[in-house]
XYZ file of C-alpha atoms in Angstrom:
640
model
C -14.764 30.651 6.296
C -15.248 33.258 3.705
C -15.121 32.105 -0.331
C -12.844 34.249 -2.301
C -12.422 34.615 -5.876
C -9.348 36.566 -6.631
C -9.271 38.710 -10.822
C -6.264 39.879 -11.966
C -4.112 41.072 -15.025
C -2.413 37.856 -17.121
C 0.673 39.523 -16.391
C 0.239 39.519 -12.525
C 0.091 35.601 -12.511
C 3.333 34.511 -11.136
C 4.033 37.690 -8.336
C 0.251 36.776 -7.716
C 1.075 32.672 -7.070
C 4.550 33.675 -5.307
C 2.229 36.120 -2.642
C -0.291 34.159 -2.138
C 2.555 30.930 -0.986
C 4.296 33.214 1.054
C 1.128 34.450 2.844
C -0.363 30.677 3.159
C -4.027 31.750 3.988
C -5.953 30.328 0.569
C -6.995 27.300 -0.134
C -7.044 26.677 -3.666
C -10.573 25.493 -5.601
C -10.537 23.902 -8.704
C -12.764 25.978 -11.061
C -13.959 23.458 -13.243
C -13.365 23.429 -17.080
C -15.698 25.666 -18.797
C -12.436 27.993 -19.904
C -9.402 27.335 -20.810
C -7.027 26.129 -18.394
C -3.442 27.862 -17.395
C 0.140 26.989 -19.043
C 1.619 23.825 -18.273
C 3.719 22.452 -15.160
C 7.175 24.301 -15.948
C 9.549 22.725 -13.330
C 12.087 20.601 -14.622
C 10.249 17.200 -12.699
C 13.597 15.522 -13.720
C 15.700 17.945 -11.438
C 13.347 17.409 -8.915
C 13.693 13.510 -9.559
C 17.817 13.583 -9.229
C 17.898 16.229 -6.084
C 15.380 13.396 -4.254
C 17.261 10.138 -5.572
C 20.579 12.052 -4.254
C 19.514 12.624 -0.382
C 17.941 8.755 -0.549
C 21.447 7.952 -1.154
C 22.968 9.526 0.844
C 20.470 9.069 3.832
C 21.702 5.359 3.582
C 24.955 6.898 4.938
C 24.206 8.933 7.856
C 25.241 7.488 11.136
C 22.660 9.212 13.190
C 20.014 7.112 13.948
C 16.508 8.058 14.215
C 14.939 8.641 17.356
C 11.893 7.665 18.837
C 10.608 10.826 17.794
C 11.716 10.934 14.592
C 9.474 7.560 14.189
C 6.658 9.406 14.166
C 7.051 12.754 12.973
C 9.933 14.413 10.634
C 12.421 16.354 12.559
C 12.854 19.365 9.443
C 16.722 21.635 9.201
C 16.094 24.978 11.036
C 17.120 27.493 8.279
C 16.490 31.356 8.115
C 15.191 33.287 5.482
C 18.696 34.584 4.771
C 20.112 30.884 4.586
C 16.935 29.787 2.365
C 17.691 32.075 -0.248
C 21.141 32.119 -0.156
C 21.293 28.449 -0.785
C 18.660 28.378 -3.549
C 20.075 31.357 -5.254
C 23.845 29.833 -5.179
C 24.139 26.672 -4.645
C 25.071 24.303 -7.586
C 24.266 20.665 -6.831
C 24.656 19.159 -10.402
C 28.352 17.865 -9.240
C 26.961 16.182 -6.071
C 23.890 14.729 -7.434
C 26.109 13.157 -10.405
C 28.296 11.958 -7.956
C 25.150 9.982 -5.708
C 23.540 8.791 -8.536
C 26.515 7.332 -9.801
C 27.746 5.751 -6.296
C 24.191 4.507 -6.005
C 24.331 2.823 -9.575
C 28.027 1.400 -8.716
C 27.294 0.259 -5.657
C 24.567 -1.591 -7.401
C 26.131 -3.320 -9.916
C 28.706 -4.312 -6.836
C 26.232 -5.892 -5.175
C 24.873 -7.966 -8.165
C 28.497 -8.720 -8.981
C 29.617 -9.718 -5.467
C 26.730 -12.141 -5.186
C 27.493 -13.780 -8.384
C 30.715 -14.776 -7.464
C 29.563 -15.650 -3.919
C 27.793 -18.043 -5.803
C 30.265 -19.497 -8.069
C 32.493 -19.748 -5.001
C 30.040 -21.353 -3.349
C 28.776 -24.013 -6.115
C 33.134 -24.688 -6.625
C 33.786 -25.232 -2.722
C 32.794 -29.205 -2.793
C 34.738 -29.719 -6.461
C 38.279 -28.184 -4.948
C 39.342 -31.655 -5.225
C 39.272 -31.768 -8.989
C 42.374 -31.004 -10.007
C 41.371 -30.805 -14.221
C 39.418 -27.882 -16.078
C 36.085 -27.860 -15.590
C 35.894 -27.020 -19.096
C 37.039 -30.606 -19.716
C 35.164 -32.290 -17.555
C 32.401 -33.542 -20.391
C 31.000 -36.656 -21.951
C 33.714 -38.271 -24.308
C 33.456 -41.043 -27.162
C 33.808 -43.954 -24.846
C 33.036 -42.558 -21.766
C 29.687 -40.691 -19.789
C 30.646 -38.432 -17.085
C 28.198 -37.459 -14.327
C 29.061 -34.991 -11.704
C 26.672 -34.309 -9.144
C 25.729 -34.707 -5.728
C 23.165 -37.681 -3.675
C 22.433 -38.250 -0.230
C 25.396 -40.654 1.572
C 23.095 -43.191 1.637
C 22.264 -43.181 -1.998
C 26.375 -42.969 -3.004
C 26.405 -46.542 -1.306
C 23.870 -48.216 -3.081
C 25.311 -46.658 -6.353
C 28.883 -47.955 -5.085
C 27.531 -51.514 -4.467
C 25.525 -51.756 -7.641
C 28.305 -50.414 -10.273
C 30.490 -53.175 -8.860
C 28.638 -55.718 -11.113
C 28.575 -52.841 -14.375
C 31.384 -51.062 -15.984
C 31.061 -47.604 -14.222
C 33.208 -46.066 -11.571
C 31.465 -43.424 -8.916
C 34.275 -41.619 -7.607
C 33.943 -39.588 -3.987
C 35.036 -36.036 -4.334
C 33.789 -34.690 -1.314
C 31.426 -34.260 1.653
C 28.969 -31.924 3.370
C 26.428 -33.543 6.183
C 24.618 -35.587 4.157
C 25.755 -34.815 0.980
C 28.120 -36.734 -1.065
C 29.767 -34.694 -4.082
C 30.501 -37.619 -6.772
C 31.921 -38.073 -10.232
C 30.359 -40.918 -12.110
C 32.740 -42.337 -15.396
C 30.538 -45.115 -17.212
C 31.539 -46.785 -20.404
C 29.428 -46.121 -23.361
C 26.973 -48.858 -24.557
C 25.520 -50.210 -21.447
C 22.635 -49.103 -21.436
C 22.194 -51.142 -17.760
C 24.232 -49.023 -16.774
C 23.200 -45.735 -17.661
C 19.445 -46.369 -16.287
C 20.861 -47.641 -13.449
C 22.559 -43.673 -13.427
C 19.116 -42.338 -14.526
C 17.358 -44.226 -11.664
C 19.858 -42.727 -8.672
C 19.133 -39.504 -7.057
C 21.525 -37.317 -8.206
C 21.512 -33.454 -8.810
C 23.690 -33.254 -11.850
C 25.882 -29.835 -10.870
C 27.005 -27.213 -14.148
C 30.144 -25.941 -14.339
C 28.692 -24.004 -17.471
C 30.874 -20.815 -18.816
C 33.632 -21.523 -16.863
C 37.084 -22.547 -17.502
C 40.367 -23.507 -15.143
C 39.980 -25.715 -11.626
C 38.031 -25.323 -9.341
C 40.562 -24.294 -7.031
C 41.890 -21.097 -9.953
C 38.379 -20.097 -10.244
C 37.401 -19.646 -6.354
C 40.966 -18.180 -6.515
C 40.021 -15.541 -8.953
C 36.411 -14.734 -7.533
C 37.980 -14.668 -4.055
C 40.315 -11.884 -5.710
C 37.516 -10.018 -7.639
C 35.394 -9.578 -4.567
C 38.342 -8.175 -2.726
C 38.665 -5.380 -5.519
C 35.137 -5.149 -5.134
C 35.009 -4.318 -1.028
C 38.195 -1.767 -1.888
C 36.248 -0.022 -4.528
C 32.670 -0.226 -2.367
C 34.511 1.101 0.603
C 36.165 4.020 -1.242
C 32.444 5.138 -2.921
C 31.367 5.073 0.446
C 33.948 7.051 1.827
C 33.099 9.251 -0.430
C 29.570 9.247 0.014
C 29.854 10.072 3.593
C 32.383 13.414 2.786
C 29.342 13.713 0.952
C 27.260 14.294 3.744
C 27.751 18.085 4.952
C 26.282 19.003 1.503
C 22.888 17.098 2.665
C 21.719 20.812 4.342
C 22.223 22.539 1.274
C 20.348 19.372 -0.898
C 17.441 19.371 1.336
C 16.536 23.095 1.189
C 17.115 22.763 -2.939
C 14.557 19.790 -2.830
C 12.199 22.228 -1.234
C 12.724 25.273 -3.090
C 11.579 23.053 -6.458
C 8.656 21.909 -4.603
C 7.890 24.970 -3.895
C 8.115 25.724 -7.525
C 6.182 22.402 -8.813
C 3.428 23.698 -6.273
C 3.233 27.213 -7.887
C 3.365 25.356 -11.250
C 0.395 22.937 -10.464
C -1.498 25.892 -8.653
C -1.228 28.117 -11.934
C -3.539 25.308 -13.542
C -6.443 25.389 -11.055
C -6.695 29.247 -12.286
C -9.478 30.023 -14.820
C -7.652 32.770 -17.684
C -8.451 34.707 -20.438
C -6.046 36.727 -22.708
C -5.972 39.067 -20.852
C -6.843 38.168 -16.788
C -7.478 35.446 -14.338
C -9.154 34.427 -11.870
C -8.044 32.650 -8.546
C -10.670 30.962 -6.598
C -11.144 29.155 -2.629
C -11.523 29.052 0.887
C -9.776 31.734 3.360
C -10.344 32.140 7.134
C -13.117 34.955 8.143
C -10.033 36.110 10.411
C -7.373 36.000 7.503
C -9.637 38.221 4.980
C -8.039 41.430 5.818
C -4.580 39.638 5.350
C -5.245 38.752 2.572
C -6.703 42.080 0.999
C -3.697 43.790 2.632
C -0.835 41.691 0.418
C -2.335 43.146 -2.830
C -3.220 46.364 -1.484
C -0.073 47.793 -3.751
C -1.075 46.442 -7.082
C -4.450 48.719 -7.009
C -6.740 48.109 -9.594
C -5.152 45.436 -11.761
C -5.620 43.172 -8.248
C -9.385 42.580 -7.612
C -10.900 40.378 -4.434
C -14.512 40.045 -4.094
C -15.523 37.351 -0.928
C -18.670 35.917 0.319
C -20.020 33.730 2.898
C -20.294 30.201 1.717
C -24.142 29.546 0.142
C -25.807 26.379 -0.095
C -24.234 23.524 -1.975
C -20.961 24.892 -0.852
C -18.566 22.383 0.714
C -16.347 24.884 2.700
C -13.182 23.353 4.370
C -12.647 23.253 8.232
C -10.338 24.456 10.628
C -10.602 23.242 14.329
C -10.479 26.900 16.897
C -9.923 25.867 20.238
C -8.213 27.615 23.046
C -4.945 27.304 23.510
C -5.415 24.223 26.715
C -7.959 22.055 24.861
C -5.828 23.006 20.809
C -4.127 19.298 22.236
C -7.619 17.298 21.515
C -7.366 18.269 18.383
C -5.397 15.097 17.480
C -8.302 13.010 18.798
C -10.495 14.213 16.568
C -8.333 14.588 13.625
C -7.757 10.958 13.859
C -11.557 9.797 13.707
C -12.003 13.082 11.189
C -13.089 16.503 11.234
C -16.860 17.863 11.743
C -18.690 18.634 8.684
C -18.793 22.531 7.757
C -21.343 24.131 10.425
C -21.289 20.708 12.648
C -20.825 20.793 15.883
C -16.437 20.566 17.000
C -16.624 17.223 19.336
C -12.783 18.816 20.708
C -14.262 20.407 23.281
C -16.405 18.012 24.366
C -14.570 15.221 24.390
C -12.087 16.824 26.279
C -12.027 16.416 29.756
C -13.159 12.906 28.996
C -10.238 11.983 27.111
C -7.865 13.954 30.340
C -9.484 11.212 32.816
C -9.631 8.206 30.835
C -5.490 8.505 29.862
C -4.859 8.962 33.584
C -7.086 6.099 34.476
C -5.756 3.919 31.852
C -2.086 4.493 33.086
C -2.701 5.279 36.287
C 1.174 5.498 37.462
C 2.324 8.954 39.094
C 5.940 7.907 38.443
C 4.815 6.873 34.951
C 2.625 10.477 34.380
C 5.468 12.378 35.766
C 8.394 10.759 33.496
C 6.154 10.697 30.090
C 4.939 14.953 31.012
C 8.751 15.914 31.527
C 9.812 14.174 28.736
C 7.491 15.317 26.555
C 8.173 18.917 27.467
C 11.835 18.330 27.025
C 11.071 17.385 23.212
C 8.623 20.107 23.001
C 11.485 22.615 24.501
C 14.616 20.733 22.511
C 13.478 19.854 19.002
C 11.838 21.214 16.418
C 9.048 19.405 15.473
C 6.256 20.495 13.279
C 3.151 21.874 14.566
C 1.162 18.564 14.341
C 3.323 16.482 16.297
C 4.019 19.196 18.435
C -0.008 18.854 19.635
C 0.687 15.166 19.863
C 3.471 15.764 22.475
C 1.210 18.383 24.563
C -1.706 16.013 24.410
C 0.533 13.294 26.150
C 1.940 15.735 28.610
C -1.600 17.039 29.664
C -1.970 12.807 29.901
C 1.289 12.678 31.766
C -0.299 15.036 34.335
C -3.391 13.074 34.506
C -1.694 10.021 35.154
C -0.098 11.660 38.022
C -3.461 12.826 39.490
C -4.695 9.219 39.580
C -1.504 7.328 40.461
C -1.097 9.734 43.769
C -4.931 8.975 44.039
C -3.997 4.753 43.890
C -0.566 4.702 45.608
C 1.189 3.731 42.561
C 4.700 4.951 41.819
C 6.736 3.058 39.472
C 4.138 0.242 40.830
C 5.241 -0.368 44.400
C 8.491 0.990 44.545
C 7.538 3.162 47.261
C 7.453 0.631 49.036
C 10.230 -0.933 48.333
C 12.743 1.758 48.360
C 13.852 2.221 52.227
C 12.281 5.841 52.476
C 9.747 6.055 54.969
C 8.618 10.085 54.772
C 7.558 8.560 50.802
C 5.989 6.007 52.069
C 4.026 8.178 54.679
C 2.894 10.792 51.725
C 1.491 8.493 49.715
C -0.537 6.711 52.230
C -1.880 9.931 53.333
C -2.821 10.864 49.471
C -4.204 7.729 48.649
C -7.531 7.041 48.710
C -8.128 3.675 46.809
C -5.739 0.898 45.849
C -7.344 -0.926 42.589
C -5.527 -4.189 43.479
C -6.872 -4.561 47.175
C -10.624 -2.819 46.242
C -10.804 -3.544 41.643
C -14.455 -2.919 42.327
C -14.085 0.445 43.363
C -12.086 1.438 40.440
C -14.746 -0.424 38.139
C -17.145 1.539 39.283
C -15.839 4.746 38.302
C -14.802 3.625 35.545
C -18.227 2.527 34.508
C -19.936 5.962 36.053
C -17.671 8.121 33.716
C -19.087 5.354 30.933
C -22.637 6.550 32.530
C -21.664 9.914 32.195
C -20.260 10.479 28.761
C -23.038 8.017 27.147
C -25.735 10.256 28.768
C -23.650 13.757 27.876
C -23.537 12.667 24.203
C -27.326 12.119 24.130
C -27.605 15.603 25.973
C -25.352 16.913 23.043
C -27.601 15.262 20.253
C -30.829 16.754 22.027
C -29.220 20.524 21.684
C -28.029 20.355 18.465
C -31.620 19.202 17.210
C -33.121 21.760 19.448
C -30.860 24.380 17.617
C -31.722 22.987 14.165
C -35.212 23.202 14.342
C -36.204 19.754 15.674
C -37.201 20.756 18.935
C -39.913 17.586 19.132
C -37.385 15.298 17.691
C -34.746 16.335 20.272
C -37.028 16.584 23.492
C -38.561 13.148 22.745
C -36.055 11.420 21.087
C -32.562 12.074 23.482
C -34.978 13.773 26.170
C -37.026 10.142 26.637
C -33.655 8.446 27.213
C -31.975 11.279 29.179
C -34.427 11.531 32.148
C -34.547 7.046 31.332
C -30.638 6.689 32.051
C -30.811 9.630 35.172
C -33.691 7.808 36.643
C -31.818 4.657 36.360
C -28.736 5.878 37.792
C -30.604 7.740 40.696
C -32.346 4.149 41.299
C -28.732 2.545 41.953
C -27.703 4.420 44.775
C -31.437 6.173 46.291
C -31.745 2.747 48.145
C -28.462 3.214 49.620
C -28.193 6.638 50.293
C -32.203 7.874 50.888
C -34.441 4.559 51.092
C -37.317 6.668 50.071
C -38.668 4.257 47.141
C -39.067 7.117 44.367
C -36.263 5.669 42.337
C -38.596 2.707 40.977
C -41.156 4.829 40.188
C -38.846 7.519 37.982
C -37.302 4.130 36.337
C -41.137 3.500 35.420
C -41.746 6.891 33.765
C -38.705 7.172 32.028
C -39.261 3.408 30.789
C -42.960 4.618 29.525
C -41.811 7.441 27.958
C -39.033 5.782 26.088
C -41.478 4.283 24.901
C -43.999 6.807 24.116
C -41.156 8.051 21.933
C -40.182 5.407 20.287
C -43.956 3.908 19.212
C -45.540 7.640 18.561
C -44.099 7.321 14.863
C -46.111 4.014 14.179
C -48.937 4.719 12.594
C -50.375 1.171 12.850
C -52.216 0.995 16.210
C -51.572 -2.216 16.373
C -47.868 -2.477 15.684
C -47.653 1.164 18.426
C -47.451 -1.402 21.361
C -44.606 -3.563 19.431
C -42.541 -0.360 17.855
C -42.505 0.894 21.826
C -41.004 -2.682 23.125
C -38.587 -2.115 20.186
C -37.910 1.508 21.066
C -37.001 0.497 24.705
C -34.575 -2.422 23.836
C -32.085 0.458 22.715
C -31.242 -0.402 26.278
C -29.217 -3.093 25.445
C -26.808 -0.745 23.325
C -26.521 1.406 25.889
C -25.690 -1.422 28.364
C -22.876 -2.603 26.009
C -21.426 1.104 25.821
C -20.843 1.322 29.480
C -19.765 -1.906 29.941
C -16.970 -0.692 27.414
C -15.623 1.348 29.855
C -14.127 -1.468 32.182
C -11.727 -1.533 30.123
C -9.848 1.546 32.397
C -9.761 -0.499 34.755
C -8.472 -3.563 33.141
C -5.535 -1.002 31.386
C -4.855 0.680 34.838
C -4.527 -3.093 36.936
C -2.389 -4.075 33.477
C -0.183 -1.392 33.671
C 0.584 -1.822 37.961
C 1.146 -5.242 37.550
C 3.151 -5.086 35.605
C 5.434 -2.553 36.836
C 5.177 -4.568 40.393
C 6.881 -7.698 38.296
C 9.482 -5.570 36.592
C 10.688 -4.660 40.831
C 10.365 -8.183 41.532
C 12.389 -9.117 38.809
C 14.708 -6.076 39.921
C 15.282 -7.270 43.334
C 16.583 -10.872 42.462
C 20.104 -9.825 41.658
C 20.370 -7.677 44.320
C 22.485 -9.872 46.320
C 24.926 -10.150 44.447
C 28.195 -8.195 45.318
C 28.481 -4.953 43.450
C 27.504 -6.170 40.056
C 23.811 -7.055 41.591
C 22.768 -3.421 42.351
C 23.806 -2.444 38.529
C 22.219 -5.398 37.198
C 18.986 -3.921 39.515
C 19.162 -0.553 38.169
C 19.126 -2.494 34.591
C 15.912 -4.427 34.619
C 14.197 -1.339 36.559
C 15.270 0.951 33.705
C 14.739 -1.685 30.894
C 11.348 -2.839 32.133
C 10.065 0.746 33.135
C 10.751 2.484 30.103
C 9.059 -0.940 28.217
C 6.122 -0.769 30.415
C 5.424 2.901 30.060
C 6.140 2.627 26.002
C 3.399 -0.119 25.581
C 0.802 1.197 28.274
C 1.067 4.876 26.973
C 0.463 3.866 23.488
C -2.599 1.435 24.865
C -4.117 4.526 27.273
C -3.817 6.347 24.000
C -5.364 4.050 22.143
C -8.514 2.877 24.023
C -9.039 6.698 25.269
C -9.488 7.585 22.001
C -11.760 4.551 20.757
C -13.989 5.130 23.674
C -14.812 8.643 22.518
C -14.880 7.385 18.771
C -16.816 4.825 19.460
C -19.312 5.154 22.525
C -19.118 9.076 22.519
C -19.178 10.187 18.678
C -22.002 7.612 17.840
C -24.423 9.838 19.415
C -24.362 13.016 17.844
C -21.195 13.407 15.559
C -20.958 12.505 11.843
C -17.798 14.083 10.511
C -16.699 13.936 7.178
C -15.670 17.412 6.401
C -12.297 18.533 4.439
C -9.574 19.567 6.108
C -8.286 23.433 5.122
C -5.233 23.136 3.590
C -3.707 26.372 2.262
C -1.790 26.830 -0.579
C 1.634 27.610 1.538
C 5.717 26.683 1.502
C 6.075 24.008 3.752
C 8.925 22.359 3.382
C 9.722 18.539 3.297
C 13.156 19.012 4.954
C 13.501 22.370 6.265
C 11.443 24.698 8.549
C 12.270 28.102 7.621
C 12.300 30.554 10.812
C 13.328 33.727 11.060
C-alpha cells in the first residue's frame, strides 16, 4: 500500500474527481481541517430522493419474485458503456417519477379511505335492522335512548329487571355472544337509569353520520367499489410502468455517482489556486495511477510514499486465485491489521475439511457444487457474492470427498434404489460408516481439532520469532507445542510402539510448560504457584478440541436425516400411480430442505471453529477495509 497525495490546478478539480472514479484505485483520506474545505455537495439530493421513491414504487409491482440468490446478494442490470451514457445523457424521467409518486400517494389515501369505510360498514352490520336515521336516534324530552351491545346473558337480566321499571330494551340483533340492543327509558326514574348505568353495555356512536343503517353500508359498499376501479387502473398503470425501471435504475446511479464526486470534492484540501487529493493506492496500481494524468503534465502532480509510523493504511486480502474463496471467512470475523499476518491462507484447508465433514453427503456435495457453478455461469452477481458461491462449490466438492469416503448418497438411497453396480462402488470406496463406527468419525474430528489448535500456536511462535520476540515465541508457543505433540504421541505410542517414551516426553513438555509459564515470577515463592497456573492452560486447550465434535454431530445430523426423508418417501409408494409422484415429492421437498439447513449449519460452525479455536491464537484483526473511490452502481453493473 503506497500513500499518495495528489496537487493540482483549482481548475483541474472536477476532470481530476471524474478520472480518478473511473480508474477506482484511490482510497480517499480525509485531510483534516487546518484549510479551508472544498465547495459544497452540488447534486440536486431531491432528484436523487424522487428517482429512489419512484423504483420503490414500482418494485411493489414487479411480478418476478426474488430468488434464493437474490436473498442474499443484489442481482445488478447488465448495461454497456454505450447504454450507460446513452440513458443518462437522454433520458427524461420527470414524467415517470411524477406519475409513481403520485400513484404511490393515491394509492395511499385509498387505502386509508377503504379502511374507513370497512369500518363504518362494519360498526352498521348489527344496526341493519333500524329502519330510522341514525341521526335521529338521540335522547329526547321524555325519553333516554341507549344503543349498545352486552353479552346474551346480561340482555336477560336487563329484560327481567325493566319489567318492574318503565324502560323497554329492544333486541336488534345478534352475533355469538353478543346482543345488539336499543334501550328507551322514560325520563325521571332515576331507578331506572342506574339500573342502565349498572348493566354492561358498550354504548355504540353513530357520530357524523346521517340516513339508515342499511343507506349508509349501501353507500360505503358503493364508494369502495369506485375505490378498487380506480386502485386497479393506477396499478395498471404502474405496471406499463415497468419497462422504464432499466432506464430509472441506471439514472439512480448516474446521480450517485455524482453525489459521490460531490462529497469526495470536500475531503480535498484547496487553495485559490490548487488542491490537494490525499489516500491509500495499491503498490501494484501506482503506475496506473501516474499513467491517467500523464496528459495533464505539470499542472497534475503525484508524490507517494510507503506508509510511516502512526499510519493506519487500509487492507486488501492477495490470495491466489484457489484459496481468493476464504476470503469470505475472514471478511466475516474481519480483516488483519496493516502488516498482520492474512489468516486466509491458513485457515484454508481447514475450513475445505471441516464443510465436507460437517455435510458429509456426496449426493448433497455434488448437487450444492453444480448448482453453484450454474449461478456462477448464469447470473451476474457481484464480485463478493460471487466468492461466496465458489467457496460453497470448493465445499460442495469436499462434501463429495467425505460422503464417497462414508457411503452416504442422498443418505441411503443407494441402497434403496434397485441398482446394484451403485451399490457395489460405493462399498468398495467406503471406508467408514459414522452410524455403524461414530467413534471413528469422532476421532478425526477431534485430531483435526488437535491439529489446527497446535498449528495456530505454531503460527503465533513464527510471527513472534519474526517480530523480534524470539524468547517469547520459543518459550511461550514452543513450551506448549512440543506439550500437545508429546501428548498426542503418548495416545497412540502404546498402541502402535509399546516402547514407554511417550510418558516421559508428556513429563518434559509438562515441566517446561511450566518453566515458561513461572520464569516471569519474580517472587520465588509464588515461581512454584505461577508454573501450576501456567500449566492449567490445559484445560482451554481441552475445551477447544472438544469443540470439534461438533463435525461429527453435524455430519450424523445431516445422514439422518436424509435416511428419514427416504423413509418417509417410500410410504406412498404403494399406491397406484399417484404413490411414485407423491415419492418423488417428499424426496425432492425433504432433500432440497435438508441440504438448505445443513449447508448453512456446515457453513456456520466451519467458520466459528476457525474464529473461535483457530484465530484466538495468533490473529487480532481490526484493520480497514480498502475501499476505493470508484462507480459502482446500486442497480446496474456496467460491462463492456
Amino acid at each position: 500500500m503506497k500513500k499518495v497525495a495528489l496537487a493540482a490546478c483549482l481548475s483541474l478539480r472536477e476532470e481530476v474527481t471524474c478520472r480518478l472514479q473511473d480508474l477506482g484505485v484511490l482510497e480517499l483520506v480525509d485531510v483534516g481541517e487546518d484549510l479551508q474545505r472544498g465547495m459544497p455537495l452540488s447534486v440536486a439530493r431531491d432528484r436523487l430522493d424522487r428517482l429512489t421513491g419512484a423504483l420503490k414504487y414500482l418494485e411493489g409491482f414487479t411480478s418476478r419474485r426474488k430468488g434464493l440468490v437474490e436473498t442474499f446478494v443484489t442481482v445488478k442490470d447488465p448495461v454497456t458503456p454505450e447504454e450507460f451514457d446513452l440513458i443518462t445523457s437522454t433520458y427524461d424521467e420527470e414524467g415517470i417519477v411524477k406519475d409513481c409518486l403520485a400513484g404511490e400517494a393515491r394509492l395511499a389515501e385509498i387505502g386509508h379511505r377503504r379502511q374507513q369505510l370497512q369500518d363504518t360498514v362494519t360498526c352498521l352490520s348489527p344496526w341493519l335492522g333500524l329502519n330510522v336515521p341514525v341521526e335521529s336516534l338521540e335522547a329526547q324530552d321524555r325519553v333516554c335512548l341507549a344503543l349498545g351491545w352486552m353479552a346474551n346473558k346480561d340482555v336477560v337480566a336487563l329484560a327481567e329487571a325493566s319489567l318492574t321499571l318503565p324502560m323497554h330494551v329492544e333486541k336488534v340483533s345478534q352475533e355469538g355472544s353478543r346482543t345488539y340492543v336499543a334501550i328507551f327509558l322514560l325520563a325521571g326514574h332515576p331507578e331506572a337509569r342506574d339500573l342502565l348505568e349498572r348493566s354492561q353495555i358498550t354504548r355504540a356512536s353513530f357520530e357524523g353520520l346521517r340516513g339508515t343503517p342499511q343507506q349508509l353500508v349501501d353507500r360505503a359498499t358503493e364508494e369502495i367499489r369506485h375505490l378498487d376501479i380506480e386502485e386497479e387502473q393506477i396499478r395498471k398503470k404502474a405496471h406499463g410502468m415497468l419497462e422504464e425501471t432499466t432506464n430509472l435504475r441506471a439514472l439512480h446511479d448516474n446521480l450517485v455517482f455524482q453525489a459521490e464526486r460531490a462529497g469526495a470534492t470536500e475531503l480535498f484540501t484547496h487553495t485559490q489556486r490548487a488542491f490537494v487529493i490525499r489516500g491509500w493506492v495499491r503498490a501494484k496500481h501506482m503506475p496506473q495511477l501516474e499513467h491517467a494524468f500523464r496528459d495533464l503534465g505539470s499542472r497534475v502532480s503525484i508524490l507517494s510514499e510507503d506508509p510511516g509510523e502512526g499510519d493506519d493504511p487500509p487492507v486488501v486480502l492477495e490470495n491466489p486465485a484457489l484459496i481468493q474463496p476464504f476470503e469470505v471467512v475472514t471478511n466475516l470475523y474481519g480483516n488483519p491489521r496493516y502488516g498482520e499476518v492474512d489468516p486466509t491462507p491458513l485457515l484454508a484447508p481447514f475450513f475445505f475439511v471441516f464443510f465436507g465433514l460437517s455435510l458429509s453427503d456426496g449426493g448433497y456435495g455434488l448437487v450444492l457444487t453444480l448448482l453453484c457453478l450454474y449461478m456462477l455461469k448464469k447470473m451476474d452477481i457481484p464480485e463478493g457474492g460471487k466468492r461466496l458461491f465458489r467457496l460453497l462449490a470448493l465445499g460442495g466438492v469436499s462434501t463429495v470427498v467425505f460422503g464417497a469416503l462414508t457411503g452416504s448418497w442422498f443418505g441411503n438411497a443407494v441402497q434403496i434404489l434397485p441398482f446394484e453396480a451403485l451399490k457395489a462402488l460405493s462399498a468398495r470406496i467406503t471406508l467408514f460408516d459414522p452410524l455403524r463406527n461414530p467413534l471413528a468419525v469422532l476421532g478425526l474430528a477431534l485430531g483435526m481439532g488437535v491439529l489446527q489448535v497446535w498449528f495456530g500456536i505454531l503460527v503465533k511462535m513464527v510471527i513472534d520469532i519474526r517480530e523480534g520476540r524470539v524468547l517469547e515465541g520459543l518459550l511461550d508457543q514452543g513450551s506448549w507445542l512440543i506439550f500437545i505433540a508429546s501428548v498426542a504421541f503418548f495416545a497412540f505410542e502404546g498402541q502402535l510402539l509399546g516402547t514407554g517414551l511417550g510418558r516421559y516426553l508428556v513429563i518434559a513438555g509438562a515441566l517446561l510448560v511450566m518453566f515458561a509459564a513461572g520464569r516471569r515470577q519474580k517472587s520465588l515463592l509464588l515461581k512454584p504457584f505461577s508454573a501450576v497456573l501456567g500449566l492449567y492452560g490445559v484445560v482451554g486447550y481441552v475445551g477447544d478440541v472438544l469443540s470439534y465434535a461438533r463435525l461429527l454431530a453435524l455430519g450424523l445430523a445431516t445422514g439422518v436425516i436424509a435416511m428419514v426423508v427416504n423413509q418417509i418417501a417410500q410410504l406412498p409408494q404403494g399406491i397406484p400411480v399417484v404413490g411414485i409422484v407423491l415419492s418423488i415429492l417428499i424426496m425432492a421437498g425433504g432433500h432440497s430442505f435438508n441440504l438448505l439447513v445443513s449447508t448453512l449449519g456446515s457453513f456456520i460452525h466451519s467458520g466459528r471453529l476457525q474464529f473461535v479455536e483457530f484465530f484466538t491464537k495468533f490473529f487480532e484483526g481490526g484493520g480497514k477495509t480498502f475501499r476505493p473511490f470508484r462507480k459502482e452502481g446500486r442497480f446496474t453493473a456496467v460491462k463492456g
